[in-house]
Structure formats: structure tokens, C-alpha cells
């Protein structure tokens, strides 16, 4: 292929990929299969790799994010980004209509109505059809620049359609949000990794967009819709309806569900029918937005300081109902966390029958003081998992005893331990609820590295009772594997060979694979280096663990409680019995551990990372994170509103870092 041919092919492929992105992400109406799309996309990537001089930033392949930055830059908006007045009552909508008619001195007003998306507002700037800048709303005048992050959103065109003659300059307002199904699977992934789940799709969208590391944003399932032209070169469309049509014509995503209403009665009907379909929409909306359609009338009506006079948010009634708690049970998650769940007398909340609601954790139960038999309010406002918001006292009621967390796991009977507000089952390898997760972790690359033991296989092995603990893996026979779905002679032989290979393992990998809380790759190495052999490690006491450099009280407690548990000791004994041979640890490669030996303590809020992310970063570089400041602490990272740990650090003369300085330390050189 000549350079010129490559250039032409690349241009054609980009048009095609953009076209299909638009159909898929904005119109929800794909015309080709995923496989066909992948072929086009791959061909484009290959050509751009072969001809790097032809790679441009507006290529649909350039959505992967960029290295992290210190902080989000502030950018002034071209025009203030206003908010909306909101109402919930029918009478208020009628009053709005009356006001508009009086101001405009007419009886005939056309309104355009569309859903009010529950996400976060962004400003998008296109120059010569190219996406050049995007920012969050901020305080309305100045926002945070999130251009690189926005570029990772596939529904957002990096280049407006050439053939639609886009304006030279265009400023669009839209809403970034997350679909409900995507939100749920993101939360599942987060909790499986031991990270804290997002409370609702809006928080998930906001948290994901305002990342300092756009590569993380790229991994989050965000989408966007556009509903306002804030500025445009050349003539502006004469009505809001035409605005939306123009945006769609330029290939920007716009609300599909919208209507032009010729009377306020039609608006009321749209509100009602939209509320009814709310449950079946794949994303959260919290009302409708009613806008005077004609642009000249919008200009005539003008704005108040914070909101336009020509539009109003007509919200849905909060989805809250009152019911009784029949029982409080405890569910055990994949990582062993115990979550109290209220079993409710079934009640319909916003069209869905609710019979259980999460109580999050023991502190929440205590704070709300809810007990079995109590009357409570249940809400589904924005949250996918219904939550109990408050207790409704009933005069003269006889209340039962306060709820207490069980001290033994309801699934496996192992002891329950506590970490802050969270309680968890110490059973780990013997708790069925955790067994699947534990086996997957045990088999993972950085642990025992067993190839061919994927999620599906693990689930089958556990569900059929073929594997009841980690040691059972080493008893599997070919006949047993052949009974599993998706297994044939060859795959069974390969898996058995891989299991056999995993029998010679280094101590650090085994420790990592056992999935002891707080013991990741780095700590496993530290422990293996210090103790050398498994029997020596198992004989150590909590006090001895604390003596080890980098091992704090939390890790020590976690280790001690793990090895104290009889069943964990038995599993380990069986692993050895079945031929696991444990070699001394591989030599630590300290050169790649920029922060080896350094202990960090965090205080206050960080804007660019969650606490878990910050901790992971430290550990990735070989450091450790502790919860309390001592003379051994290397750095205290102070975010916004730091607590007493900052005073402690200053008293002890420990180096204090800002978030920016911390980022410098953990940023890859
Ligand atoms: S119009 C001047 N339309 O709701 C135009 N806003 O409560 C003002 N929102 O900050 C915005 N969906 O983030 C408009 N279809 C929609 C919307 C919408 C969601 C958000 C927007 C705004 C907030 C006001």
C-alpha cells in the first residue's frame, strides 16, 4: 500500500467508524455486528500504527485517555451555565404557563419537553467541527477542564459530521451520565476489587469524569446527551426543537424522547407518561424539563441570576413509601463483607415492588435506629438498590431489641471480624459465598497462575460441589472436568497440567493467593522475605508481625485472625499434603520499588483519587499505607480539611505532602 492509499483508506475507515459509533451510541440503532465493527476498528488501528504520521487526535481510535495530571485546570465558560428552577406540583406548572403567557402577551405558547437527565452538566466546545475543549459546570461561571476525560466517551463525537457543514464555532451543553446496567456492573467490579461502590449512577458519573487519570475515565461506561446550544457562529436555530434537530444533524447525541407541546395540558400528559415509563428506561431521570420553544421568546424572557425564566424542571414525586421491617438478615459478599438487609413487607415504590432494602452497615442501622418490626420509609430516589431513609415512630409501639451483627458468619459459621464500620467473615477459603472469588484469586496470574481456570469454570466447580476449598483443586480428575460444560479432552488435559505446574510455588505467591485481607503482592513479599518458610510464618504472633517493617497493626491483626482460624490451617495443611511445594520467595526487585520502605498516612479529602486508589498507587510502588501517624511514618498526605493526623505529623516532624506533591511521587517517571 502506498502512503497515499493508506491516507485514503484511513480517511474512509474513520468516516465509517464514526458513522457506526453514532448509530450505536447516540441512536441506539446499530447497523452492523460487533464483530464487523471490531474488524473496521482494528484495520484502522493497524494502519495508524503502520503510518504514525497519519494519526490525528480526532481519530475514533484516540479515546484511551492520557497520563494523569496534578489537578483539573479551571476554565471560564463562554456564557454562564445556568441552573433550573424546579417544581413538583401540577399547580406550579400551570402557574408557570400563566406567567409565560402574561409576560409574552399571548395565549399560544409551544413548549418543548424532554427528560431531565440525572447526571452532571458539561460544556462542549467544537471549533471547525473538531472537539477542542470540555468542562464541568463548576460554579456556573468557571468549570473544571475535563477535555481528555470527555474524549474517552464514545457517544461524544470527536469530529462533527463533515457533510453536515458544522459551524465554525459551537458551544453545546449536555449531560454526562451512566446507564443503570453499566452502573451496576461497574459497582460489582469495584466491590470485587475491594473498592467502595458508588451510591448512585450520578455519583458514579461525576466521580468517573472528574478523574486526574483519564485512563480510568476511559474504563468507565459513561455516555452523554446534548440539550442546549450555548453559542454558535452564524445563525442560531429559531427554536429549541430546531436546536435539537441541528445538534442531531451534526451527529451529536440528543434526547430521543422529546415532544413539542401546543398546550400546558400536553405538557402535563408528557410528564405523566414519562413518569410511567421511568422504570423501563435504561438510565435515571428525575423529571422533565419544560422549555419555551421559540428562541426569540426565550431571549425576551431572559434569565434571573441563577436560572432562565423560560424553562423549568418539573420533577417527579420522590419514590418513597412506608412499610414494615419483617426481619433483618445479613448477606455475605464475595469479599466477605457482611451487609445487613431489611426484609420488608412488600410495598410498591414508583411502580416496582420492593421487599428488601440495604441497610449498608452496622453503623447505619444504629444511626437510623431501625429494628425488626419498625415502620420505615423506603426510597428509590436515584439509587438502584432501595434504601431505608428513616424510621417512622408509631405511638405506643412495643419495639424489639436493637439489631446486632452476628459474631459468626451466617453462611459458613466462621468468626466475624470488624474493620471500622464494616464487618466481615474470616472464613475466607471455607465460606461458600467467598469460595468462588477466593479460587479465582488463588488461580490469578500474580498468585498460583493457573491457566484455564476462569470465572465460569470456577462457578461450575463450586456449584457442583467438586471444589469445596482451595485444596480440592489438587484432587480434580479428568473425568470430573469432562462433566463440565465447555470441557473436552484437550481443555481438561491442559487445565490439569496447569494445576500440576502450580504445585511448585514461591512462598510470596502462595501468601498472595490465600487472599488474606490486607495482604497484597507487596506485603506478601515482605512477609515471605522476613519469615522464609510457611511454618515459621504461621507460628508468628500478632506482636511479632507488628515488629516487621511495613507491617502495621491492621495487617498484623488480619494475619493473626486468618491463621488463628482452624479451617484456614486445615486448608493449608491439605494443600501441602496434596503436593504443593513451597519454595523460598523470589528475590525482591527493589529497584522497581520507588517507595519501598516508605509508609504513608492520608488525611483529608483527595480530589483526584479515592482513598483506595491512592493506597493502590502507593502499594504499586512498593510502599505501604497506614492509618495512624507515628515516628515511623515517612509522609503524611494532607488533602482538603485535614484532620488531627496533620497536627500529629507536625508535632512528630513527619514530612507533609500536598496532593500534588503526592502525585509527583507516584507518577511514573
Ligand atoms: S436545560 C439554560 N435540559 O438539570 C438551560 N438541563 O436542575 C439549563 N439537566 O444543571 C439546562 N437534563 O445539568 C436542561 N434536558 C435538560 C436537562 C438538564 C438534565 C440538568 C442540568 C441542569 C440541572 C438543573
XYZ file of C-alpha atoms and ligand atoms in Angstrom:
693
model
C 0.000 0.000 0.000
C 1.395 3.413 -0.910
C 1.349 6.262 1.567
C -1.423 7.905 -0.415
C -3.541 4.784 -0.495
C -3.110 4.414 3.268
C -4.202 8.002 3.732
C -7.362 7.451 1.728
C -8.184 4.181 3.422
C -7.676 5.738 6.863
C -9.995 8.602 5.985
C -12.652 6.192 4.719
C -12.344 3.965 7.785
C -12.657 6.922 10.143
C -15.838 8.051 8.442
C -17.248 4.572 8.703
C -16.273 4.018 12.344
C -17.663 7.443 13.278
C -20.874 6.648 11.459
C -21.280 3.369 13.325
C -20.294 4.950 16.659
C -23.052 7.464 16.081
C -25.605 4.773 15.230
C -24.584 2.651 18.183
C -24.013 5.189 20.952
C -26.305 8.049 20.041
C -29.119 6.460 18.083
C -29.136 3.075 19.770
C -29.651 1.578 16.317
C -26.546 -0.315 15.177
C -26.465 -1.472 11.580
C -23.523 -3.858 11.713
C -22.490 -6.616 14.102
C -19.947 -6.028 16.858
C -17.560 -8.320 15.014
C -17.802 -6.296 11.808
C -17.263 -3.103 13.796
C -14.235 -4.620 15.516
C -12.774 -5.520 12.108
C -13.090 -1.945 10.860
C -11.688 -0.588 14.097
C -8.743 -2.986 14.067
C -7.896 -2.195 10.480
C -7.848 1.493 11.370
C -5.603 0.906 14.395
C -3.234 -1.211 12.289
C -2.961 1.396 9.550
C -2.404 4.187 12.057
C 0.300 2.119 13.710
C 1.971 1.446 10.379
C 1.699 5.096 9.326
C 2.099 7.083 12.564
C 2.369 10.373 10.669
C -1.252 9.916 9.589
C -2.522 9.605 13.155
C -4.593 12.615 14.218
C -6.228 13.416 17.537
C -9.734 13.352 16.086
C -9.419 9.703 15.068
C -12.020 7.481 16.744
C -9.138 5.307 17.942
C -7.873 8.091 20.213
C -10.159 7.516 23.175
C -7.830 5.777 25.554
C -7.012 8.594 27.947
C -3.670 10.153 28.750
C -1.220 10.040 31.665
C -2.557 11.524 34.896
C -2.325 15.195 35.715
C -1.878 17.060 39.015
C -5.160 18.850 39.108
C -8.020 19.785 36.834
C -7.458 23.208 35.294
C -10.092 25.890 35.783
C -11.710 27.299 32.646
C -14.186 30.157 32.365
C -17.390 29.285 30.498
C -18.162 31.255 27.351
C -21.575 32.017 28.827
C -22.675 31.327 32.405
C -24.079 27.826 32.779
C -27.398 28.404 34.487
C -29.383 26.055 36.659
C -33.123 25.396 36.532
C -35.892 26.278 38.957
C -37.689 23.126 39.905
C -41.226 22.287 40.881
C -43.117 19.096 41.647
C -46.773 20.136 41.656
C -49.280 20.362 38.865
C -50.442 23.750 40.074
C -46.920 25.109 39.814
C -46.705 24.066 36.166
C -49.964 25.793 35.471
C -48.674 28.887 37.256
C -45.538 28.731 35.073
C -47.723 28.622 31.950
C -49.809 31.567 33.176
C -46.661 33.578 33.884
C -45.222 32.871 30.435
C -48.476 33.869 28.735
C -48.650 37.087 30.706
C -45.016 38.016 30.005
C -45.247 37.179 26.309
C -48.745 38.601 25.968
C -50.036 35.604 24.051
C -52.282 32.607 24.596
C -50.424 30.328 22.256
C -47.106 29.072 23.503
C -45.362 25.988 22.198
C -43.208 24.145 24.746
C -40.582 21.563 24.002
C -40.351 18.916 26.704
C -37.644 16.333 27.295
C -36.361 14.203 30.176
C -34.278 15.724 32.914
C -31.211 13.520 32.944
C -29.701 12.735 36.321
C -26.019 13.218 35.621
C -23.634 16.135 35.522
C -23.689 19.091 33.239
C -20.830 19.755 30.812
C -19.868 22.400 28.300
C -18.529 21.089 24.982
C -16.686 23.330 22.541
C -16.287 22.464 18.848
C -14.080 24.513 16.542
C -14.284 23.815 12.807
C -16.230 20.677 13.717
C -13.469 19.376 15.996
C -13.999 18.750 19.698
C -11.471 21.073 21.301
C -12.494 21.600 24.906
C -14.924 20.433 27.543
C -15.542 21.377 31.136
C -17.808 20.646 34.078
C -20.320 23.226 35.252
C -18.336 24.176 38.369
C -19.887 27.267 39.929
C -21.602 28.159 36.646
C -19.010 30.737 35.599
C -15.849 28.689 35.897
C -15.674 24.957 35.463
C -13.019 22.271 35.553
C -11.409 21.296 32.305
C -12.065 17.649 31.518
C -11.346 17.589 27.778
C -9.173 14.484 27.818
C -11.655 12.642 30.012
C -14.574 13.590 27.775
C -12.670 12.360 24.744
C -12.893 8.827 26.147
C -16.716 8.870 25.966
C -17.663 7.011 22.831
C -21.034 8.707 22.417
C -19.242 12.042 22.100
C -18.129 12.751 18.531
C -14.532 13.985 18.323
C -15.379 15.302 14.869
C -18.820 16.509 13.783
C -20.106 15.149 10.506
C -18.199 16.791 7.639
C -21.127 16.566 5.251
C -23.407 18.417 7.694
C -21.385 21.649 7.340
C -20.865 22.145 11.090
C -20.477 25.751 12.320
C -17.006 27.246 12.731
C -17.608 27.639 16.440
C -20.120 25.769 18.567
C -20.631 25.607 22.330
C -23.012 22.893 23.459
C -24.381 21.989 26.833
C -25.040 18.398 27.696
C -25.303 15.903 30.481
C -22.830 13.104 31.191
C -24.465 10.087 32.795
C -24.155 6.348 33.281
C -26.662 3.719 32.211
C -28.167 1.688 35.040
C -26.898 -1.696 33.835
C -23.409 -0.286 33.306
C -23.556 1.347 36.741
C -24.439 -1.954 38.356
C -21.675 -3.898 36.677
C -19.170 -1.140 37.466
C -20.156 -1.329 41.133
C -19.844 -5.101 41.042
C -16.335 -4.805 39.626
C -15.415 -2.189 42.239
C -16.638 -4.243 45.194
C -14.931 -7.348 43.855
C -11.691 -5.408 43.875
C -12.412 -4.331 47.438
C -13.153 -0.749 46.432
C -16.122 1.198 47.668
C -19.160 1.139 45.406
C -20.806 4.335 44.144
C -24.068 5.255 45.841
C -25.909 6.013 42.596
C -25.321 6.450 38.863
C -24.948 10.209 39.177
C -22.128 9.946 41.712
C -20.543 7.277 39.559
C -20.693 9.548 36.508
C -19.335 12.579 38.367
C -16.581 10.588 40.054
C -15.583 8.939 36.801
C -15.470 12.133 34.777
C -13.554 14.239 37.289
C -10.558 11.910 37.331
C -6.995 13.146 37.214
C -6.171 9.957 35.361
C -8.233 9.925 32.175
C -7.221 6.304 31.599
C -9.501 5.458 34.492
C -12.287 7.506 32.907
C -11.749 5.518 29.708
C -12.533 2.334 31.628
C -15.803 3.763 32.980
C -19.017 3.323 30.987
C -20.005 6.977 30.568
C -22.322 8.401 27.993
C -23.607 11.856 27.105
C -26.630 13.654 25.686
C -26.820 17.260 24.474
C -29.735 19.632 25.053
C -28.689 23.220 24.516
C -26.713 25.373 22.117
C -24.949 27.914 24.318
C -23.227 29.719 21.462
C -22.887 29.217 17.730
C -21.253 31.136 14.911
C -23.700 32.061 12.204
C -27.470 31.945 12.590
C -28.882 30.143 15.623
C -31.829 27.780 15.075
C -35.112 29.645 15.677
C -36.478 27.256 18.330
C -35.359 24.761 20.930
C -36.811 21.949 18.843
C -34.770 23.076 15.842
C -31.734 23.332 18.093
C -32.030 19.681 19.000
C -32.530 18.758 15.349
C -29.469 20.776 14.362
C -27.358 19.114 17.075
C -28.522 15.691 15.900
C -27.742 16.657 12.307
C -24.162 17.433 13.318
C -24.086 13.896 14.825
C -24.308 14.958 18.463
C -26.461 12.738 20.696
C -29.728 14.395 21.801
C -32.652 13.181 23.945
C -34.625 10.743 21.780
C -37.712 11.042 23.951
C -38.967 14.604 23.396
C -42.117 16.355 22.293
C -43.370 19.683 21.096
C -46.449 20.571 23.125
C -49.053 23.056 21.971
C -50.659 23.452 25.393
C -49.821 23.006 29.054
C -52.200 20.014 29.146
C -49.935 18.243 26.674
C -47.007 19.056 28.969
C -48.846 17.514 31.929
C -49.602 14.417 29.861
C -45.952 14.101 28.809
C -44.901 14.351 32.454
C -47.312 11.600 33.379
C -46.414 9.238 30.549
C -42.698 9.820 31.089
C -43.047 9.092 34.812
C -44.811 5.849 33.893
C -42.005 4.760 31.581
C -39.306 5.838 34.008
C -38.775 2.327 35.363
C -38.221 0.866 31.937
C -35.679 3.479 30.843
C -32.091 2.215 30.921
C -30.930 5.389 32.713
C -32.017 7.597 35.605
C -34.156 10.659 35.030
C -35.649 12.724 37.821
C -38.260 14.719 35.961
C -38.878 16.530 32.711
C -37.647 19.916 31.525
C -40.220 22.278 30.045
C -38.793 24.909 27.695
C -40.460 27.741 25.825
C -39.726 26.633 22.282
C -39.202 29.928 20.412
C -35.724 31.315 20.801
C -36.748 34.962 20.363
C -39.213 34.463 23.207
C -36.505 32.861 25.317
C -34.369 35.957 24.756
C -37.280 38.227 25.567
C -37.966 36.382 28.833
C -34.292 36.402 29.796
C -32.748 34.988 32.952
C -32.598 35.551 36.645
C -29.189 35.352 38.297
C -29.134 31.576 38.520
C -31.780 30.300 36.133
C -33.533 31.139 32.891
C -37.124 32.392 33.105
C -38.147 30.389 30.007
C -37.518 26.892 31.347
C -38.457 24.867 34.367
C -37.635 21.440 35.777
C -40.864 19.575 36.525
C -39.664 16.840 38.839
C -41.254 13.506 39.582
C -42.566 12.852 43.066
C -39.855 11.180 45.134
C -40.280 7.457 45.144
C -40.794 6.934 48.838
C -43.213 4.624 50.611
C -43.864 3.471 54.154
C -43.744 -0.169 55.154
C -42.695 -2.524 57.964
C -39.434 -4.338 58.562
C -40.243 -8.024 58.915
C -36.700 -9.150 59.542
C -33.105 -8.023 59.329
C -30.780 -10.567 57.759
C -27.133 -10.441 56.875
C -25.775 -11.176 53.409
C -22.179 -12.129 52.695
C -20.495 -10.627 49.654
C -17.719 -12.023 47.505
C -15.004 -10.438 49.598
C -16.654 -11.488 52.845
C -18.253 -8.182 53.786
C -21.402 -8.613 55.832
C -24.257 -6.349 54.773
C -27.409 -6.033 56.853
C -30.526 -6.288 54.699
C -34.035 -5.402 55.791
C -36.744 -7.789 54.643
C -39.818 -5.664 54.137
C -43.499 -6.179 53.945
C -43.756 -5.895 50.134
C -44.630 -2.390 49.024
C -44.853 -0.680 45.649
C -42.434 2.210 45.232
C -42.678 4.008 41.915
C -44.108 1.034 40.100
C -41.746 -1.589 41.481
C -42.492 -3.958 44.331
C -39.835 -3.743 46.997
C -39.370 -6.488 49.553
C -35.804 -5.883 50.659
C -33.636 -2.848 51.240
C -29.994 -2.468 52.109
C -29.018 -1.075 55.485
C -25.411 -0.646 54.291
C -23.581 -1.438 57.538
C -23.980 -1.752 61.275
C -23.298 1.950 61.939
C -26.101 2.899 59.566
C -28.522 0.614 61.357
C -27.546 2.150 64.677
C -27.688 5.720 63.375
C -31.167 5.247 61.936
C -32.114 3.104 64.903
C -34.174 0.683 62.861
C -35.201 -2.647 64.337
C -37.243 -5.650 63.339
C -40.934 -4.716 63.450
C -40.315 -1.000 62.897
C -42.239 1.128 60.445
C -39.871 2.786 57.961
C -39.654 4.934 54.836
C -38.147 3.237 51.777
C -36.816 5.290 48.922
C -35.641 4.631 45.399
C -34.519 8.160 44.587
C -31.688 7.737 42.148
C -30.489 4.656 43.929
C -30.838 1.347 42.247
C -30.788 -0.579 45.484
C -33.712 0.618 47.571
C -32.647 2.141 50.864
C -34.352 2.807 54.155
C -34.225 6.534 54.810
C -35.765 6.787 58.250
C -37.880 5.189 60.919
C -41.470 6.285 61.314
C -42.279 6.103 65.028
C -45.685 4.632 65.841
C -47.240 5.901 69.105
C -47.400 3.240 71.779
C -45.405 0.674 69.778
C -43.545 -2.129 71.558
C -40.125 -2.212 69.971
C -37.824 -5.175 69.679
C -34.150 -5.233 70.668
C -31.635 -3.291 68.582
C -30.005 -5.178 65.738
C -26.582 -6.668 66.394
C -24.195 -8.061 63.814
C -23.734 -11.796 64.250
C -20.358 -12.860 65.614
C -20.355 -15.850 63.309
C -20.795 -15.863 59.537
C -24.357 -16.854 58.619
C -23.041 -18.789 55.618
C -20.089 -20.756 56.972
C -20.068 -20.190 60.733
C -16.560 -18.702 60.868
C -15.785 -15.871 63.229
C -16.759 -12.381 62.162
C -14.183 -9.590 62.451
C -14.634 -5.845 62.317
C -12.885 -3.132 60.369
C -14.268 0.323 61.004
C -17.957 0.292 60.127
C -17.542 -2.972 58.224
C -17.853 -6.490 59.479
C -16.507 -9.403 57.539
C -16.365 -13.167 57.662
C -12.916 -14.525 58.478
C -13.783 -17.862 56.901
C -12.349 -16.794 53.553
C -11.343 -20.060 51.895
C -14.081 -22.073 53.580
C -17.035 -19.685 53.150
C -19.094 -20.745 50.136
C -20.142 -17.166 49.457
C -16.491 -16.232 49.129
C -15.176 -19.500 47.757
C -15.661 -18.627 44.107
C -13.917 -15.294 44.477
C -11.162 -16.917 46.519
C -10.488 -19.581 43.886
C -10.387 -17.014 41.109
C -7.927 -15.002 43.146
C -5.855 -18.087 44.013
C -5.619 -19.013 40.330
C -4.820 -15.468 39.159
C -1.594 -14.521 37.401
C 0.211 -12.957 40.347
C -0.743 -15.824 42.656
C -0.709 -19.511 41.622
C -1.097 -18.629 37.944
C -3.393 -21.495 36.928
C -4.316 -21.117 33.277
C -7.775 -22.123 32.123
C -9.481 -21.654 35.462
C -11.819 -18.828 34.511
C -14.889 -17.480 36.265
C -17.293 -19.861 34.516
C -15.273 -22.954 35.324
C -14.833 -21.915 38.945
C -18.581 -21.372 39.303
C -19.319 -24.831 37.915
C -16.724 -26.500 40.122
C -18.178 -24.893 43.240
C -21.832 -25.294 42.308
C -21.367 -28.983 41.603
C -19.546 -29.489 44.876
C -16.377 -30.628 43.139
C -14.328 -27.962 44.884
C -15.128 -27.114 48.490
C -11.851 -25.449 49.345
C -8.641 -24.435 47.614
C -7.034 -27.810 48.317
C -9.772 -29.612 46.369
C -8.318 -28.132 43.182
C -5.468 -30.591 43.557
C -7.818 -33.564 43.643
C -9.673 -32.869 40.425
C -9.699 -35.672 37.883
C -10.070 -35.610 34.146
C -13.376 -37.487 34.405
C -14.753 -34.759 36.656
C -13.597 -31.968 34.351
C -15.162 -33.713 31.363
C -18.565 -33.457 33.025
C -18.299 -29.648 32.997
C -19.856 -27.538 30.316
C -17.340 -26.390 27.741
C -14.758 -29.033 28.570
C -13.316 -31.595 26.165
C -10.343 -33.947 26.296
C -7.832 -31.273 25.332
C -9.039 -28.470 27.603
C -9.292 -30.885 30.545
C -5.731 -32.104 29.970
C -4.447 -28.536 29.717
C -6.156 -27.431 32.910
C -4.854 -30.434 34.840
C -1.334 -29.734 33.565
C -1.658 -26.130 34.627
C -2.860 -27.144 38.092
C 0.038 -29.598 38.345
C 2.508 -26.870 37.374
C 1.156 -24.578 40.063
C 2.271 -27.070 42.712
C 5.727 -25.557 42.802
C 5.134 -22.105 44.090
C 7.111 -19.467 45.929
C 6.000 -18.505 49.437
C 5.095 -14.953 48.459
C 2.820 -16.093 45.628
C 1.108 -18.588 47.903
C 0.551 -15.933 50.583
C -0.849 -13.621 47.988
C -3.075 -16.408 46.659
C -4.570 -17.234 50.039
C -6.401 -13.920 49.836
C -5.693 -12.780 53.363
C -7.225 -9.343 53.907
C -4.718 -6.512 53.560
C -2.118 -8.873 52.111
C -1.439 -7.895 48.514
C 1.543 -8.676 46.344
C 3.917 -6.348 48.117
C 3.065 -7.307 51.688
C 3.180 -10.974 50.697
C 6.751 -10.406 49.527
C 7.690 -8.566 52.697
C 6.312 -11.410 54.811
C 7.968 -14.090 52.725
C 11.337 -12.323 52.935
C 11.070 -11.934 56.666
C 9.816 -15.388 57.639
C 11.256 -17.523 54.851
C 9.055 -20.553 55.379
C 5.362 -21.123 55.874
C 5.634 -22.925 59.246
C 7.663 -20.040 60.648
C 5.156 -17.532 59.423
C 2.236 -19.496 60.809
C 3.933 -19.741 64.178
C 4.320 -15.972 64.499
C 2.135 -13.968 66.859
C 0.383 -10.687 66.177
C 3.038 -8.895 68.224
C 5.751 -10.427 66.070
C 4.034 -9.342 62.867
C 3.909 -5.748 64.094
C 7.685 -5.813 64.575
C 8.149 -6.258 60.834
C 8.945 -3.117 58.935
C 5.936 -2.037 56.815
C 3.519 -4.253 58.716
C 1.107 -2.143 60.734
C -1.489 -3.089 63.316
C -4.240 -3.699 60.739
C -2.251 -6.150 58.660
C -0.963 -7.874 61.797
C -4.469 -8.308 63.115
C -5.661 -9.625 59.783
C -2.800 -12.150 59.565
C -3.301 -13.306 63.121
C -7.013 -13.822 62.715
C -6.531 -15.667 59.435
C -4.032 -18.129 60.851
C -5.954 -18.492 64.091
C -8.909 -19.871 62.152
C -8.674 -23.630 62.358
C -10.212 -24.219 58.975
C -7.691 -21.992 57.233
C -4.894 -24.009 58.854
C -6.537 -27.206 57.676
C -6.777 -25.995 54.091
C -3.109 -25.058 54.166
C -2.230 -28.463 55.599
C -4.215 -30.175 52.850
C -2.547 -28.065 50.162
C 0.828 -29.275 51.399
C -0.448 -32.841 51.728
C -1.586 -32.803 48.101
C 1.849 -31.926 46.875
C 2.205 -28.164 46.996
C 5.910 -27.479 47.304
C 6.687 -24.068 48.647
C 9.973 -22.501 47.649
C 11.638 -19.532 49.317
C 10.467 -16.199 47.939
C 11.785 -14.821 44.716
C 14.294 -12.025 45.383
C 12.577 -8.688 45.714
C 13.288 -6.384 42.831
C 13.675 -3.300 44.924
C 14.900 -1.191 42.016
C 11.370 -1.102 40.605
C 10.043 -0.140 44.012
C 10.459 3.575 44.190
C 8.625 3.806 47.501
C 9.883 0.599 49.134
C 10.093 1.026 52.871
C 8.035 4.218 52.841
C 4.890 4.497 54.924
C 2.106 6.893 54.009
C -0.758 8.245 56.059
C -3.641 10.105 54.386
C -5.756 12.764 55.988
C -8.497 14.930 54.492
C -10.163 14.607 51.110
C -8.304 13.991 47.875
C -9.778 15.389 44.680
C -8.104 13.080 42.202
C -8.244 9.704 43.876
C -10.407 7.706 46.170
C -8.608 6.538 49.302
C -8.425 3.059 47.814
C -6.880 4.328 44.606
C -4.294 6.336 46.497
C -3.469 3.272 48.575
C -3.123 1.117 45.498
C -0.763 3.627 43.916
C 1.444 3.611 46.987
C 1.492 -0.172 47.059
C 2.196 -0.413 43.350
C 5.391 1.460 44.049
C 6.278 -0.746 46.954
C 5.171 1.498 49.805
C 2.573 0.890 52.462
C -0.310 2.882 53.839
C -1.061 3.116 57.494
C -3.981 4.654 59.316
C -2.089 6.322 62.132
C 0.862 8.672 62.297
C 3.955 7.598 64.203
C 7.648 8.392 64.097
C 7.983 5.533 61.576
C 5.663 7.362 59.146
C 7.536 8.663 56.090
C 4.872 11.010 54.714
C 1.514 12.417 55.697
C -0.529 13.414 52.638
C -2.877 16.243 53.575
C -5.935 16.809 51.379
C -8.766 19.243 51.961
C -9.999 19.598 55.553
C -7.207 17.512 57.063
C -7.838 16.039 60.489
C -5.782 15.681 63.639
C -3.288 13.476 61.804
C -1.846 16.632 60.276
C -1.212 18.129 63.747
C 0.302 14.837 64.807
C 2.627 14.871 61.783
C 3.764 18.404 62.528
C 4.370 17.517 66.153
C 6.465 14.489 65.214
C 8.261 16.300 62.407
C 6.923 13.962 59.706
C 7.096 15.315 56.146
C 3.713 16.623 54.976
C 2.837 16.397 51.270
C 0.104 18.154 49.300
C -1.958 16.072 46.894
C 0.073 17.499 44.002
C 3.354 16.504 45.636
C 1.981 13.056 46.301
C 1.035 12.722 42.637
C 4.597 13.635 41.672
C 5.895 10.830 43.866
C 3.653 8.119 42.452
C 3.643 9.314 38.868
C 5.664 7.013 36.645
C 8.930 8.733 35.789
S -31.553 22.805 30.400
C -30.331 27.112 30.454
N -32.255 20.331 29.893
O -30.589 19.771 35.276
C -30.515 25.650 30.272
N -30.980 20.771 31.845
O -31.524 21.175 37.692
C -30.397 24.923 31.547
N -30.431 18.762 33.130
O -27.896 21.960 35.613
C -30.358 23.478 31.452
N -31.404 17.317 31.798
O -27.452 19.736 34.459
C -31.609 21.168 30.730
N -32.883 18.185 29.308
C -32.248 19.010 30.130
C -31.594 18.544 31.274
C -30.974 19.457 32.123
C -30.702 17.461 32.901
C -29.698 19.224 34.319
C -28.680 20.299 34.062
C -29.028 21.406 34.996
C -29.901 20.742 36.002
C -30.839 21.749 36.630
